Amino acid sequence: MHRFLSISSKSASLKNRKQLHLPFLSPVSSATPEGQSCFHYFNQKPPSLGTRLGFDRVFSSGCFPNRVNLRERERYGNGFSRLKGFVGEIRSYSSETDRDSIEYDVVIVGAGPAGLAAAIRLKQLCQEKNADLSVCVVEKGAEVGAHILSGNVFEPRALNELLPQWKDEEAPINVPVSSDKFLFLTKDRAISLPSPFDNEGNYVISLSQLVRWMGAKAEELGVEIYPGFSASEILYDEDNKVVGIGTNDMGVAKDGSKKENFQRGVALKGRVTLLAEGCRGSLSQKLMKEYKLREKVQAQHQTYALGIKEVWEIDENKHKPGAVLHTLGWPLDSKTYGGSFLYHMKDRQISIGLVVALNYHNPFLNPYEEFQKLKHHPSIKPLLEGGTVLQYGARTLNEGGFQSVPYPVFPGGAIIGCSAGFLNVPKIKGTHTAMKSGMLAAEATFGTLHEGSNMEAYWDALRNSWVWEELHRARNYRPAFEYGLFPGLALSALEHYVLKGKSPFTLKHGKPDHEATDVAKLHSPIEYPKPDGLLSFDVPTSLHRSNTNHNHDQPAHLRLRDPNIPETINLSEYAGPESRYCPARVYEYIPDEKNQLKLQINAQNCLHCKACDIKDPKQNIEWTVPEGGGGPGYSVM
């Protein structure tokens, strides 16, 4: 069941607190040791996670999200206390000097495929070994799945291991791949190529719908999921070991002042912390640098791409459930790696998107506008004509693969899923590998907490798993395209059809993506056609379809390390590339009163894609989490 934090500053008067509640949970008033009243929520009959779109928050001091027996408490040698409840052992609550804290055995950041797979596997192990570990998942989206975007042709290998009965449990996986085509596009033609993807046995799905289902399965096992809470900081002990995360303060105005509804963030402390934030996770990035996790295994820098996607509803006569199409070539130039996808889902829906590697050179290139051009290609346009766009979104993805996987274990926890980077580039799939990494981390976590082993077992298990074997075979595909499109095609064909991933060498990646951007004087501006409103659209129209929403009166979560760099370097040398690589028009250069162009940041537009954090030429933009619940609201992506 969903259990939400209900805590507030002790200085706040009880009558001024807004009650945090959900319509399907029953409040039970009880007394705390201090004599204050609080509400414990427990489930009557859990509905789908997708029924909840938002909520108010209240934080009542001394209040527990579960019904618990306050008289039974155990103290552990590490200083954590645990309360025994009616449904087994759960976590404890305490009030620190500056904020309130709740303690768990395991805290997981991110309710995506990796985080939820880890949570489910932990609870399965508890059942198998007759153990009881409290597991909390914190998610910055307003609901589970709200920030999840992927193609997605799903390989069920990891799910078969995790939940083998998924076909009998109404998993939203019901459109098997029926055809698999691969085209090379020129401006006016489509040339058929042999398909290297081998999608037999895979399914066309919505990943945001799948993680909602996984969230429900996790809750059935006793996992506590808290959507709408952003993990904004890492918590350490005196030995520099990670002991949990802190959530964002709520009710802070744009100028940094506290509003009437101010609520201090909560400390969620765990004996083990797992970071499953997805690609370019902000906390994961900090820990990689702090503990030098890449250097520890001589991993290369990560490389990235930006995926831009729409879901359409098309004419029934054109719809072919399970049909899969990938393309290379146009509209991208021969020096820019990327391609498009078009998948036929269920209910007359298709997903169409363009993936553009972020090591592109031309600062005038605009991935959003390239995607709009794609939809007018003769091989795609007839399918979309007469259709309707249902949803729009964008997200970056890891492409570094085997060479870029960092050491995933840090003192007190581990990095899992796309935060570490397990995407198989030639397969164009990462969900199955992300899930498997979460399952392996869960097994190492259980061993650490219950059997006296350590988290390094996760790294050992990962290198002995099919994930590692798969990434090793695929390691040379992406760096092959550093030499251009056609040399890349030749090298990747050699890898796939002749060497079969067993080449005696490992190619290296080129420059980091931000360093790959050329200065503007080496290129000419690109003139993009105006949108027609039928197949192609302007950014505001698309942004509306993403259901993106942020509280306008909050500090900007997109921060400039040096406020002078946008005008003195980005604009003067690179022609302001942030105004083009962002797929949500967050960054605009606007004339001031002296008619001088100044960077304006429209943070409320942010899709949480992380492209700016990656592509800014001087790494001057830092992406941080906004207030929980903000961002896109995906439902079919």
Short mmCIF file of N, CA and C in Angstrom, two decimals, residues 234-237 239-242 283-295 410-411:
data_model
loop_
_atom_site.label_atom_id
_atom_site.label_comp_id
_atom_site.label_asym_id
_atom_site.label_seq_id
_atom_site.Cartn_x
_atom_site.Cartn_y
_atom_site.Cartn_z
N ILE A 234 22.73 13.69 -0.11
CA ILE A 234 23.23 12.47 0.50
C ILE A 234 23.54 12.74 1.97
N LEU A 235 23.19 11.79 2.83
CA LEU A 235 23.50 11.90 4.25
C LEU A 235 24.67 10.97 4.57
N TYR A 236 25.61 11.48 5.37
CA TYR A 236 26.80 10.73 5.72
C TYR A 236 26.92 10.62 7.25
N ASP A 237 27.66 9.61 7.69
CA ASP A 237 28.01 9.56 9.11
C ASP A 237 29.41 10.13 9.30
N ASP A 239 32.14 8.77 9.55
CA ASP A 239 33.18 8.06 8.81
C ASP A 239 33.04 8.24 7.30
N ASN A 240 32.23 9.20 6.88
CA ASN A 240 31.98 9.48 5.46
C ASN A 240 31.30 8.32 4.75
N LYS A 241 30.51 7.57 5.48
CA LYS A 241 29.71 6.49 4.92
C LYS A 241 28.30 7.01 4.67
N VAL A 242 27.73 6.63 3.55
CA VAL A 242 26.36 7.06 3.22
C VAL A 242 25.38 6.35 4.15
N LEU A 283 22.38 12.63 -7.63
CA LEU A 283 23.09 12.11 -6.46
C LEU A 283 24.15 11.10 -6.87
N SER A 284 23.82 10.28 -7.86
CA SER A 284 24.78 9.29 -8.34
C SER A 284 26.03 9.97 -8.89
N GLN A 285 25.83 11.06 -9.63
CA GLN A 285 26.98 11.78 -10.19
C GLN A 285 27.89 12.30 -9.08
N LYS A 286 27.29 12.81 -8.02
CA LYS A 286 28.08 13.33 -6.90
C LYS A 286 28.90 12.23 -6.24
N LEU A 287 28.27 11.08 -6.04
CA LEU A 287 28.97 9.99 -5.38
C LEU A 287 30.07 9.40 -6.26
N MET A 288 29.84 9.35 -7.57
CA MET A 288 30.89 8.87 -8.47
C MET A 288 32.14 9.73 -8.36
N LYS A 289 31.92 11.05 -8.28
CA LYS A 289 33.06 11.97 -8.17
C LYS A 289 33.70 11.88 -6.79
N GLU A 290 32.88 11.87 -5.75
CA GLU A 290 33.40 11.89 -4.38
C GLU A 290 34.22 10.66 -4.06
N TYR A 291 33.71 9.49 -4.47
CA TYR A 291 34.41 8.24 -4.16
C TYR A 291 35.27 7.74 -5.31
N LYS A 292 35.37 8.56 -6.39
CA LYS A 292 36.20 8.22 -7.55
C LYS A 292 35.87 6.83 -8.09
N LEU A 293 34.58 6.60 -8.32
CA LEU A 293 34.14 5.26 -8.71
C LEU A 293 34.55 4.89 -10.14
N ARG A 294 34.67 5.87 -11.03
CA ARG A 294 35.15 5.56 -12.39
C ARG A 294 36.64 5.22 -12.34
N GLU A 295 37.38 6.03 -11.62
CA GLU A 295 38.82 5.80 -11.54
C GLU A 295 39.15 4.45 -10.91
N PHE A 410 29.58 1.99 -3.20
CA PHE A 410 30.18 3.03 -2.36
C PHE A 410 29.92 2.68 -0.90
N PRO A 411 30.64 3.28 0.03
CA PRO A 411 30.40 2.98 1.45
C PRO A 411 28.96 3.27 1.84
#
